[in-house]
mmCIF file of C-alpha atoms and ligand atoms in Angstrom:
data_model
loop_
_atom_site.group_PDB
_atom_site.id
_atom_site.type_symbol
_atom_site.label_atom_id
_atom_site.label_comp_id
_atom_site.label_asym_id
_atom_site.label_seq_id
_atom_site.Cartn_x
_atom_site.Cartn_y
_atom_site.Cartn_z
ATOM 1 C CA UNK A 1487 107.290 76.936 74.173
ATOM 2 C CA UNK A 1488 104.938 78.732 71.820
ATOM 3 C CA UNK A 1489 103.843 82.334 71.331
ATOM 4 C CA UNK A 1490 100.414 83.854 71.632
ATOM 5 C CA UNK A 1491 98.889 85.887 68.818
ATOM 6 C CA UNK A 1492 96.028 88.369 68.673
ATOM 7 C CA UNK A 1493 93.458 86.762 66.380
ATOM 8 C CA UNK A 1494 90.854 89.542 66.656
ATOM 9 C CA UNK A 1495 90.290 92.965 68.188
ATOM 10 C CA UNK A 1496 86.985 94.698 68.886
ATOM 11 C CA UNK A 1497 85.497 97.702 70.610
ATOM 12 C CA UNK A 1498 82.268 99.264 71.780
ATOM 13 C CA UNK A 1499 81.598 102.875 72.696
ATOM 14 C CA UNK A 1500 78.303 104.235 74.071
ATOM 15 C CA UNK A 1501 76.143 106.261 71.689
ATOM 16 C CA UNK A 1502 75.980 109.459 73.754
ATOM 17 C CA UNK A 1503 78.500 112.003 72.462
ATOM 18 C CA UNK A 1504 79.506 114.748 74.926
ATOM 19 C CA UNK A 1505 81.268 117.671 73.309
ATOM 20 C CA UNK A 1506 83.550 120.086 75.149
ATOM 21 C CA UNK A 1507 80.877 122.749 74.763
ATOM 22 C CA UNK A 1508 78.442 120.524 76.720
ATOM 23 C CA UNK A 1509 80.848 120.644 79.703
ATOM 24 C CA UNK A 1510 81.087 124.438 79.542
ATOM 25 C CA UNK A 1511 77.577 124.616 80.979
ATOM 26 C CA UNK A 1512 78.506 122.493 84.008
ATOM 27 C CA UNK A 1513 81.846 123.985 85.096
ATOM 28 C CA UNK A 1514 84.247 126.812 84.414
ATOM 29 C CA UNK A 1515 86.015 125.376 81.376
ATOM 30 C CA UNK A 1516 86.208 126.020 77.651
ATOM 31 C CA UNK A 1517 86.483 124.101 74.424
ATOM 32 C CA UNK A 1518 89.681 126.061 73.689
ATOM 33 C CA UNK A 1519 91.354 125.022 76.998
ATOM 34 C CA UNK A 1520 90.448 121.356 76.626
ATOM 35 C CA UNK A 1521 91.571 121.142 72.983
ATOM 36 C CA UNK A 1522 94.810 123.028 73.609
ATOM 37 C CA UNK A 1523 95.833 121.112 76.762
ATOM 38 C CA UNK A 1524 94.576 117.625 75.873
ATOM 39 C CA UNK A 1525 93.526 117.411 72.201
ATOM 40 C CA UNK A 1526 90.112 116.078 73.277
ATOM 41 C CA UNK A 1527 87.106 117.325 71.297
ATOM 42 C CA UNK A 1528 84.431 114.953 72.537
ATOM 43 C CA UNK A 1529 83.952 111.775 74.562
ATOM 44 C CA UNK A 1530 81.236 109.145 75.051
ATOM 45 C CA UNK A 1531 79.151 108.710 78.225
ATOM 46 C CA UNK A 1532 77.254 105.525 79.067
ATOM 47 C CA UNK A 1533 73.477 105.283 79.107
ATOM 48 C CA UNK A 1534 72.293 104.176 82.570
ATOM 49 C CA UNK A 1535 70.027 101.147 82.277
ATOM 50 C CA UNK A 1536 71.610 100.135 78.991
ATOM 51 C CA UNK A 1537 75.396 100.185 79.289
ATOM 52 C CA UNK A 1538 77.395 98.572 82.097
ATOM 53 C CA UNK A 1539 81.136 98.075 82.437
ATOM 54 C CA UNK A 1540 80.604 94.324 81.987
ATOM 55 C CA UNK A 1541 78.162 94.467 79.065
ATOM 56 C CA UNK A 1542 80.229 97.017 77.130
ATOM 57 C CA UNK A 1543 83.135 94.599 77.572
ATOM 58 C CA UNK A 1544 80.922 91.796 76.268
ATOM 59 C CA UNK A 1545 80.017 93.789 73.130
ATOM 60 C CA UNK A 1546 83.669 94.563 72.446
ATOM 61 C CA UNK A 1547 84.574 90.915 73.089
ATOM 62 C CA UNK A 1548 81.870 89.739 70.684
ATOM 63 C CA UNK A 1549 83.394 91.850 67.905
ATOM 64 C CA UNK A 1550 86.875 90.537 68.712
ATOM 65 C CA UNK A 1551 85.633 86.931 68.699
ATOM 66 C CA UNK A 1552 83.761 87.455 65.393
ATOM 67 C CA UNK A 1553 86.941 88.796 63.802
ATOM 68 C CA UNK A 1554 88.921 85.867 65.229
ATOM 69 C CA UNK A 1555 86.345 83.378 63.914
ATOM 70 C CA UNK A 1556 85.750 82.048 67.431
ATOM 71 C CA UNK A 1557 82.674 81.671 69.624
ATOM 72 C CA UNK A 1558 82.312 82.217 73.352
ATOM 73 C CA UNK A 1559 82.373 78.464 73.971
ATOM 74 C CA UNK A 1560 85.930 78.381 72.538
ATOM 75 C CA UNK A 1561 87.260 80.732 75.249
ATOM 76 C CA UNK A 1562 89.359 79.113 78.011
ATOM 77 C CA UNK A 1563 90.006 82.205 80.154
ATOM 78 C CA UNK A 1564 88.600 85.729 80.510
ATOM 79 C CA UNK A 1565 90.847 88.540 81.753
ATOM 80 C CA UNK A 1566 89.007 91.784 82.501
ATOM 81 C CA UNK A 1567 90.841 95.055 83.178
ATOM 82 C CA UNK A 1568 88.996 98.035 84.663
ATOM 83 C CA UNK A 1569 89.168 100.720 87.350
ATOM 84 C CA UNK A 1570 85.393 101.197 87.229
ATOM 85 C CA UNK A 1571 83.880 97.800 88.097
ATOM 86 C CA UNK A 1572 80.116 97.307 88.207
ATOM 87 C CA UNK A 1573 80.305 96.210 91.858
ATOM 88 C CA UNK A 1574 82.798 96.663 94.735
ATOM 89 C CA UNK A 1575 82.903 92.861 94.382
ATOM 90 C CA UNK A 1576 82.719 90.533 92.524
ATOM 91 C CA UNK A 1577 84.698 91.942 89.610
ATOM 92 C CA UNK A 1578 83.171 92.320 86.143
ATOM 93 C CA UNK A 1579 84.959 89.235 84.746
ATOM 94 C CA UNK A 1580 82.312 86.888 86.125
ATOM 95 C CA UNK A 1581 79.488 89.178 84.966
ATOM 96 C CA UNK A 1582 80.853 89.068 81.443
ATOM 97 C CA UNK A 1583 81.317 85.314 81.661
ATOM 98 C CA UNK A 1584 77.605 85.038 82.524
ATOM 99 C CA UNK A 1585 76.613 87.374 79.682
ATOM 100 C CA UNK A 1586 78.614 85.286 77.227
ATOM 101 C CA UNK A 1587 76.533 82.257 78.280
ATOM 102 C CA UNK A 1588 79.574 80.491 79.750
ATOM 103 C CA UNK A 1589 79.133 78.413 82.878
ATOM 104 C CA UNK A 1590 82.481 77.638 84.548
ATOM 105 C CA UNK A 1591 85.140 79.375 82.415
ATOM 106 C CA UNK A 1592 87.643 81.150 84.721
ATOM 107 C CA UNK A 1593 87.462 84.948 84.877
ATOM 108 C CA UNK A 1594 90.298 87.070 86.233
ATOM 109 C CA UNK A 1595 90.069 90.780 87.100
ATOM 110 C CA UNK A 1596 92.993 93.156 86.658
ATOM 111 C CA UNK A 1597 93.342 96.453 88.588
ATOM 112 C CA UNK A 1598 96.093 98.359 86.816
ATOM 113 C CA UNK A 1599 94.203 101.380 85.476
ATOM 114 C CA UNK A 1600 95.699 102.868 82.279
ATOM 115 C CA UNK A 1601 98.198 99.991 82.020
ATOM 116 C CA UNK A 1602 95.477 97.425 82.732
ATOM 117 C CA UNK A 1603 95.048 96.194 79.174
ATOM 118 C CA UNK A 1604 98.771 95.492 78.666
ATOM 119 C CA UNK A 1605 99.019 93.864 82.099
ATOM 120 C CA UNK A 1606 96.011 91.694 81.148
ATOM 121 C CA UNK A 1607 97.520 90.887 77.759
ATOM 122 C CA UNK A 1608 100.767 89.809 79.425
ATOM 123 C CA UNK A 1609 98.897 87.427 81.742
ATOM 124 C CA UNK A 1610 97.001 85.872 78.815
ATOM 125 C CA UNK A 1611 100.267 85.607 76.877
ATOM 126 C CA UNK A 1612 101.926 83.689 79.735
ATOM 127 C CA UNK A 1613 99.013 81.248 80.084
ATOM 128 C CA UNK A 1614 99.168 80.475 76.362
ATOM 129 C CA UNK A 1615 102.978 80.218 76.304
ATOM 130 C CA UNK A 1616 102.955 77.634 79.105
ATOM 131 C CA UNK A 1617 100.255 75.642 77.322
ATOM 132 C CA UNK A 1618 97.730 75.968 80.141
ATOM 133 C CA UNK A 1619 95.091 77.671 77.960
ATOM 134 C CA UNK A 1620 94.546 78.063 74.227
ATOM 135 C CA UNK A 1621 92.061 80.893 73.669
ATOM 136 C CA UNK A 1622 92.075 83.852 76.025
ATOM 137 C CA UNK A 1623 89.745 86.842 75.937
ATOM 138 C CA UNK A 1624 91.374 90.074 77.144
ATOM 139 C CA UNK A 1625 89.066 93.007 77.843
ATOM 140 C CA UNK A 1626 89.377 96.616 78.999
ATOM 141 C CA UNK A 1627 86.146 98.443 79.818
ATOM 142 C CA UNK A 1628 85.383 101.643 81.703
ATOM 143 C CA UNK A 1629 82.474 103.756 82.844
ATOM 144 C CA UNK A 1630 84.185 106.879 84.156
ATOM 145 C CA UNK A 1631 81.352 109.354 83.747
ATOM 146 C CA UNK A 1632 79.335 108.159 86.766
ATOM 147 C CA UNK A 1633 82.317 108.864 89.062
ATOM 148 C CA UNK A 1634 83.471 112.323 88.015
ATOM 149 C CA UNK A 1635 83.091 115.684 89.733
ATOM 150 C CA UNK A 1636 81.246 117.857 87.223
ATOM 151 C CA UNK A 1637 81.787 121.058 89.191
ATOM 152 C CA UNK A 1638 84.673 123.476 88.636
ATOM 153 C CA UNK A 1639 86.484 121.771 91.560
ATOM 154 C CA UNK A 1640 86.922 118.623 89.435
ATOM 155 C CA UNK A 1641 87.471 120.203 86.031
ATOM 156 C CA UNK A 1642 91.117 119.240 85.495
ATOM 157 C CA UNK A 1643 90.151 115.562 85.759
ATOM 158 C CA UNK A 1644 86.545 115.429 84.564
ATOM 159 C CA UNK A 1645 87.087 116.896 81.108
ATOM 160 C CA UNK A 1646 89.655 114.204 80.284
ATOM 161 C CA UNK A 1647 87.888 110.909 80.925
ATOM 162 C CA UNK A 1648 85.359 109.003 78.830
ATOM 163 C CA UNK A 1649 83.547 105.666 78.681
ATOM 164 C CA UNK A 1650 84.105 102.700 76.351
ATOM 165 C CA UNK A 1651 85.377 99.163 75.947
ATOM 166 C CA UNK A 1652 87.860 97.218 73.849
ATOM 167 C CA UNK A 1653 88.898 93.589 73.602
ATOM 168 C CA UNK A 1654 91.327 91.167 72.008
ATOM 169 C CA UNK A 1655 91.286 87.403 71.515
ATOM 170 C CA UNK A 1656 94.601 85.634 72.076
ATOM 171 C CA UNK A 1657 95.291 82.265 70.452
ATOM 172 C CA UNK A 1658 98.397 80.039 70.273
ATOM 173 C CA UNK A 1659 101.031 80.735 67.604
ATOM 174 C CA UNK A 1660 103.679 78.128 66.849
ATOM 175 C CA UNK A 1661 105.861 80.505 64.775
ATOM 176 C CA UNK A 1662 107.974 82.241 67.431
ATOM 177 C CA UNK A 1663 108.620 85.191 65.121
ATOM 178 C CA UNK A 1664 104.900 86.053 65.074
ATOM 179 C CA UNK A 1665 102.410 87.203 67.674
ATOM 180 C CA UNK A 1666 103.322 88.781 71.000
ATOM 181 C CA UNK A 1667 107.123 89.007 70.965
ATOM 182 C CA UNK A 1668 107.422 90.318 74.527
ATOM 183 C CA UNK A 1669 105.636 92.266 77.248
ATOM 184 C CA UNK A 1670 107.243 94.593 79.814
ATOM 185 C CA UNK A 1671 105.547 95.617 83.058
ATOM 186 C CA UNK A 1672 106.531 98.170 85.689
ATOM 187 C CA UNK A 1673 105.049 99.785 88.781
ATOM 188 C CA UNK A 1674 106.083 102.436 91.299
ATOM 189 C CA UNK A 1675 103.765 102.498 94.320
ATOM 190 C CA UNK A 1676 105.669 105.486 95.676
ATOM 191 C CA UNK A 1677 103.310 107.577 93.532
ATOM 192 C CA UNK A 1678 100.076 105.690 94.268
ATOM 193 C CA UNK A 1679 98.143 108.736 95.489
ATOM 194 C CA UNK A 1680 99.235 111.063 92.652
ATOM 195 C CA UNK A 1681 96.414 109.672 90.493
ATOM 196 C CA UNK A 1682 93.834 107.898 92.580
ATOM 197 C CA UNK A 1683 90.309 107.632 93.932
ATOM 198 C CA UNK A 1684 90.989 106.887 97.618
ATOM 199 C CA UNK A 1685 87.365 106.787 98.852
ATOM 200 C CA UNK A 1686 85.197 104.775 99.429
ATOM 201 C CA UNK A 1687 87.885 102.977 101.441
ATOM 202 C CA UNK A 1688 87.926 99.676 103.328
ATOM 203 C CA UNK A 1689 90.426 101.252 105.759
ATOM 204 C CA UNK A 1690 87.903 103.758 107.133
ATOM 205 C CA UNK A 1691 85.546 102.887 110.021
ATOM 206 C CA UNK A 1692 82.754 103.341 107.503
ATOM 207 C CA UNK A 1693 83.626 102.763 103.863
ATOM 208 C CA UNK A 1694 81.390 105.509 102.513
ATOM 209 C CA UNK A 1695 80.286 108.596 104.428
ATOM 210 C CA UNK A 1696 78.353 111.767 103.641
ATOM 211 C CA UNK A 1697 81.572 113.714 104.350
ATOM 212 C CA UNK A 1698 83.407 111.824 101.606
ATOM 213 C CA UNK A 1699 80.688 112.847 99.185
ATOM 214 C CA UNK A 1700 80.489 116.469 100.406
ATOM 215 C CA UNK A 1701 84.271 116.939 100.451
ATOM 216 C CA UNK A 1702 84.641 115.269 97.058
ATOM 217 C CA UNK A 1703 87.162 112.634 98.171
ATOM 218 C CA UNK A 1704 85.118 110.013 96.305
ATOM 219 C CA UNK A 1705 86.239 111.600 93.034
ATOM 220 C CA UNK A 1706 89.487 110.821 91.225
ATOM 221 C CA UNK A 1707 92.392 113.078 92.134
ATOM 222 C CA UNK A 1708 95.230 113.683 89.703
ATOM 223 C CA UNK A 1709 98.415 115.669 90.177
ATOM 224 C CA UNK A 1710 98.395 116.478 86.455
ATOM 225 C CA UNK A 1711 101.872 117.956 86.066
ATOM 226 C CA UNK A 1712 103.571 115.136 88.052
ATOM 227 C CA UNK A 1713 101.730 112.491 86.043
ATOM 228 C CA UNK A 1714 102.621 114.299 82.821
ATOM 229 C CA UNK A 1715 106.343 114.483 83.669
ATOM 230 C CA UNK A 1716 106.580 110.792 84.563
ATOM 231 C CA UNK A 1717 104.511 109.783 81.528
ATOM 232 C CA UNK A 1718 106.779 111.481 78.993
ATOM 233 C CA UNK A 1719 109.796 109.701 80.535
ATOM 234 C CA UNK A 1720 108.312 106.257 81.066
ATOM 235 C CA UNK A 1721 106.576 105.894 77.676
ATOM 236 C CA UNK A 1722 109.787 106.145 75.568
ATOM 237 C CA UNK A 1723 111.702 104.136 78.195
ATOM 238 C CA UNK A 1724 109.344 101.151 78.119
ATOM 239 C CA UNK A 1725 109.018 101.252 74.313
ATOM 240 C CA UNK A 1726 112.828 101.198 74.014
ATOM 241 C CA UNK A 1727 112.996 98.351 76.529
ATOM 242 C CA UNK A 1728 110.742 96.252 74.259
ATOM 243 C CA UNK A 1729 112.724 97.164 71.125
ATOM 244 C CA UNK A 1730 116.087 96.400 72.758
ATOM 245 C CA UNK A 1731 114.937 93.015 74.048
ATOM 246 C CA UNK A 1732 113.965 92.048 70.500
ATOM 247 C CA UNK A 1733 116.995 93.525 68.740
ATOM 248 C CA UNK A 1734 114.796 96.062 66.938
ATOM 249 C CA UNK A 1735 114.861 99.845 66.488
ATOM 250 C CA UNK A 1736 112.157 102.528 66.575
ATOM 251 C CA UNK A 1737 112.374 102.691 62.768
ATOM 252 C CA UNK A 1738 111.092 99.079 62.673
ATOM 253 C CA UNK A 1739 107.770 100.075 64.285
ATOM 254 C CA UNK A 1740 104.894 100.152 61.779
ATOM 255 C CA UNK A 1741 102.275 101.251 64.299
ATOM 256 C CA UNK A 1742 102.507 102.541 67.851
ATOM 257 C CA UNK A 1743 99.252 102.297 69.802
ATOM 258 C CA UNK A 1744 99.822 104.284 72.988
ATOM 259 C CA UNK A 1745 97.371 104.628 75.854
ATOM 260 C CA UNK A 1746 95.355 107.726 74.982
ATOM 261 C CA UNK A 1747 96.217 109.928 77.976
ATOM 262 C CA UNK A 1748 96.708 113.312 76.366
ATOM 263 C CA UNK A 1749 97.427 114.244 72.736
ATOM 264 C CA UNK A 1750 100.392 116.321 73.908
ATOM 265 C CA UNK A 1751 101.895 113.261 75.607
ATOM 266 C CA UNK A 1752 101.365 111.175 72.451
ATOM 267 C CA UNK A 1753 102.967 113.872 70.271
ATOM 268 C CA UNK A 1754 105.917 114.073 72.647
ATOM 269 C CA UNK A 1755 106.455 110.282 72.420
ATOM 270 C CA UNK A 1756 106.149 110.392 68.625
ATOM 271 C CA UNK A 1757 108.847 113.058 68.383
ATOM 272 C CA UNK A 1758 111.103 111.484 71.006
ATOM 273 C CA UNK A 1759 110.921 108.108 69.213
ATOM 274 C CA UNK A 1760 111.429 109.762 65.797
ATOM 275 C CA UNK A 1761 108.228 108.249 64.385
ATOM 276 C CA UNK A 1762 106.148 109.688 61.562
ATOM 277 C CA UNK A 1763 102.720 110.966 62.671
ATOM 278 C CA UNK A 1764 100.875 108.307 60.651
ATOM 279 C CA UNK A 1765 102.710 105.573 62.583
ATOM 280 C CA UNK A 1766 101.157 106.642 65.866
ATOM 281 C CA UNK A 1767 97.491 105.924 66.570
ATOM 282 C CA UNK A 1768 95.501 108.786 68.107
ATOM 283 C CA UNK A 1769 91.778 108.772 68.739
ATOM 284 C CA UNK A 1770 91.678 110.688 72.028
ATOM 285 C CA UNK A 1771 90.042 113.511 70.046
ATOM 286 C CA UNK A 1772 86.827 111.406 69.859
ATOM 287 C CA UNK A 1773 86.851 109.443 73.101
ATOM 288 C CA UNK A 1774 88.994 111.200 75.702
ATOM 289 C CA UNK A 1775 90.939 108.983 78.065
ATOM 290 C CA UNK A 1776 89.134 105.656 78.531
ATOM 291 C CA UNK A 1777 91.844 104.171 80.807
ATOM 292 C CA UNK A 1778 92.014 100.357 80.414
ATOM 293 C CA UNK A 1779 89.845 100.528 77.284
ATOM 294 C CA UNK A 1780 91.882 103.102 75.384
ATOM 295 C CA UNK A 1781 94.501 100.793 73.843
ATOM 296 C CA UNK A 1782 92.083 98.088 72.621
ATOM 297 C CA UNK A 1783 89.662 100.731 71.262
ATOM 298 C CA UNK A 1784 92.510 102.407 69.353
ATOM 299 C CA UNK A 1785 93.831 99.017 68.224
ATOM 300 C CA UNK A 1786 90.405 97.967 66.940
ATOM 301 C CA UNK A 1787 89.904 101.270 65.099
ATOM 302 C CA UNK A 1788 93.383 101.016 63.556
ATOM 303 C CA UNK A 1789 92.425 97.537 62.332
ATOM 304 C CA UNK A 1790 89.145 98.853 60.865
ATOM 305 C CA UNK A 1791 90.958 101.724 59.164
ATOM 306 C CA UNK A 1792 93.288 99.239 57.431
ATOM 307 C CA UNK A 1793 96.342 100.525 59.301
ATOM 308 C CA UNK A 1794 97.461 97.013 60.271
ATOM 309 C CA UNK A 1795 98.911 94.624 57.679
ATOM 310 C CA UNK A 1796 100.284 91.126 58.000
ATOM 311 C CA UNK A 1797 103.891 91.184 59.179
ATOM 312 C CA UNK A 1798 103.608 94.670 60.724
ATOM 313 C CA UNK A 1799 105.437 95.420 63.953
ATOM 314 C CA UNK A 1800 102.975 96.912 66.430
ATOM 315 C CA UNK A 1801 103.959 98.423 69.746
ATOM 316 C CA UNK A 1802 101.489 98.985 72.591
ATOM 317 C CA UNK A 1803 102.533 101.248 75.460
ATOM 318 C CA UNK A 1804 100.842 102.651 78.544
ATOM 319 C CA UNK A 1805 101.444 104.780 81.603
ATOM 320 C CA UNK A 1806 99.072 105.714 84.380
ATOM 321 C CA UNK A 1807 97.799 105.446 87.919
ATOM 322 C CA UNK A 1808 99.868 103.349 90.305
ATOM 323 C CA UNK A 1809 102.132 104.539 88.808
ATOM 324 C CA UNK A 1810 102.159 101.614 86.418
ATOM 325 C CA UNK A 1811 103.576 101.460 82.927
ATOM 326 C CA UNK A 1812 103.969 98.731 80.334
ATOM 327 C CA UNK A 1813 104.618 97.837 76.711
ATOM 328 C CA UNK A 1814 104.019 94.952 74.336
ATOM 329 C CA UNK A 1815 105.636 94.269 70.990
ATOM 330 C CA UNK A 1816 103.586 92.344 68.457
ATOM 331 C CA UNK A 1817 104.372 90.926 65.007
ATOM 332 C CA UNK A 1818 100.971 90.868 63.253
HETATM 333 O O1 UT7 B 2532 95.694 108.320 81.873
HETATM 334 C C1 UT7 B 2532 96.450 108.459 83.019
HETATM 335 C C2 UT7 B 2532 97.546 109.355 82.825
HETATM 336 N N1 UT7 B 2532 97.074 110.714 82.833
HETATM 337 C C3 UT7 B 2532 97.806 111.609 82.232
HETATM 338 O O2 UT7 B 2532 98.792 111.271 81.626
HETATM 339 C C4 UT7 B 2532 97.420 113.049 82.379
HETATM 340 C C5 UT7 B 2532 98.655 113.867 82.533
HETATM 341 N N2 UT7 B 2532 98.400 115.266 82.793
HETATM 342 C C6 UT7 B 2532 97.838 116.075 81.882
HETATM 343 O O3 UT7 B 2532 97.455 115.621 80.821
HETATM 344 C C7 UT7 B 2532 97.765 117.543 82.181
HETATM 345 O O4 UT7 B 2532 98.485 117.799 83.348
HETATM 346 C C8 UT7 B 2532 96.297 118.068 82.337
HETATM 347 C C9 UT7 B 2532 95.583 118.027 81.012
HETATM 348 C C10 UT7 B 2532 95.561 117.247 83.373
HETATM 349 C C11 UT7 B 2532 96.322 119.509 82.819
HETATM 350 O O5 UT7 B 2532 97.062 120.290 81.896
HETATM 351 P P1 UT7 B 2532 98.192 121.270 82.406
HETATM 352 O O6 UT7 B 2532 98.700 121.938 81.212
HETATM 353 O O7 UT7 B 2532 99.146 120.494 83.259
HETATM 354 O O8 UT7 B 2532 97.358 122.316 83.247
HETATM 355 P P2 UT7 B 2532 97.482 122.688 84.805
HETATM 356 O O9 UT7 B 2532 96.952 121.569 85.633
HETATM 357 O O10 UT7 B 2532 98.862 123.174 85.079
HETATM 358 O O11 UT7 B 2532 96.495 123.870 84.894
HETATM 359 C C12 UT7 B 2532 96.724 125.127 84.211
HETATM 360 C C13 UT7 B 2532 95.588 126.044 84.503
HETATM 361 C C14 UT7 B 2532 95.273 126.179 85.998
HETATM 362 O O12 UT7 B 2532 94.895 127.485 86.255
HETATM 363 P P3 UT7 B 2532 95.948 128.544 86.874
HETATM 364 O O13 UT7 B 2532 96.391 127.972 88.180
HETATM 365 O O14 UT7 B 2532 97.057 128.656 85.878
HETATM 366 O O15 UT7 B 2532 95.152 129.799 87.005
HETATM 367 C C15 UT7 B 2532 94.082 125.276 86.170
HETATM 368 O O16 UT7 B 2532 93.270 125.659 87.263
HETATM 369 O O17 UT7 B 2532 94.387 125.562 83.893
HETATM 370 C C16 UT7 B 2532 93.345 125.473 84.879
HETATM 371 N N3 UT7 B 2532 92.487 124.364 84.527
HETATM 372 C C17 UT7 B 2532 91.451 124.474 83.684
HETATM 373 N N4 UT7 B 2532 90.954 125.515 83.021
HETATM 374 C C18 UT7 B 2532 89.887 125.310 82.235
HETATM 375 C C19 UT7 B 2532 92.577 123.076 84.919
HETATM 376 N N5 UT7 B 2532 91.602 122.345 84.339
HETATM 377 C C20 UT7 B 2532 90.892 123.201 83.576
HETATM 378 C C21 UT7 B 2532 89.771 123.038 82.747
HETATM 379 N N6 UT7 B 2532 89.304 124.108 82.096
HETATM 380 N N7 UT7 B 2532 89.161 121.825 82.561
#
C-alpha cells in the first residue's frame, strides 16, 4: 500500500467582481445584512461566452499541474466535482479532458455539492493507494450565478453564492506518514430537500416547464437555519473523526481549510476546535460560497500566501447539500 500526496494546487476565478452594493439594486437586501450574516463582501460572476464550468476547471487544473511539475499527458484520471455542470449530460469531466488535449483518459463526475471536492479527493486517493493510477487530477468548479433568483424572493440564497474553480494534482507517496493520511465521508439523505434545486426534474412528465420558471422552483432552495444548525455540529464532528483516527489532536492542526459556507460557521468551528484565527483559512469575503470549488480555491490561495510549509498538518472539512459532509487530513 502507498499513500497519495497533493503535488500541486491551483485556482481560477472569473474577472467580474460583484459587490454587495451591486445586489442592492436587484433585490431588497443590504451590504450590512450580507456582511453581518455571512461575512461576504463580494463574489465573482462568470462571463458568458468566455467562462464555462469545464474551462474554469481546466484553468485551475493547469495551475495545479504547473505547480506539480506535470503536464496533461501525465494525468491518468480526471475527477470533476460540480453541482453546476455545463450540460444535463455528459458531465464536465469529459469536456475538460477534451480541453486538456487528452484523448482517452477516464473522466469521472462527482455530484456531492459542497462536499464534492473532498469526496473527489477521496476517490483519487483510493485509486492511487490501490496502485490503479499514478497521477489524478481532482477539480471543483462552479457557475452558480446563471442559476440564481435575483429577485427579493431568492435573496437569502442568491447573495451567498459565487463562481470559481479550484484543482489539485494527486501523485503517489511511498512515505506513509506523508500525503493524505485519511478521508472521512458522510451523507444523510433524510435532509436532501433542505438545500436543493429540484427542478428541472426527470421525474416530471416534462422536465422543464414554464410553471417551474414562473414559480421559481428551478432556483436553489435552502432552509438556512436548518443547514446552519447541522453544519456547526457536523464540521467539528468530522474534523475530530479524522484527528482521532490518526491519533492527533486539534492542537496539531497547522491549517484548517473549511468549505466556505458562511464566515459565522467558520468562526464557530474555529472556536469550538480551539484554533487560533490564523490557523483557519477564510476567503469567503472575496468569493462567497463557491460550493465544490471553495476548498481548492482556499487551499490554492493559502499556498500562494505561504501559509503551507513542508510537514504541516492540513485539515480539509466540508458540509452541505445532501446533506453530505466530509474531512481529509493531509501531511504536507
Ligand atoms: O454551502 C452549503 C451550506 N450552506 C450553509 O451552510 C448556509 C447556512 N445558512 C446560513 O448561512 C444562514 O442561515 C443564512 C446566511 C442563509 C441566513 O442567515 P440567518 O441569520 O439564518 O437569517 P434568516 O434566514 O433567519 O433570515 C433573517 C431575516 C429574515 O427576515 P425576517 O423574517 O426576520 O423579517 C429574512 O427574510 O433576514 C431576511 N433576509 C434578508 N434580508 C436582507 C434573508 N435574506 C436576506 C437578504 N437581505 N439577502
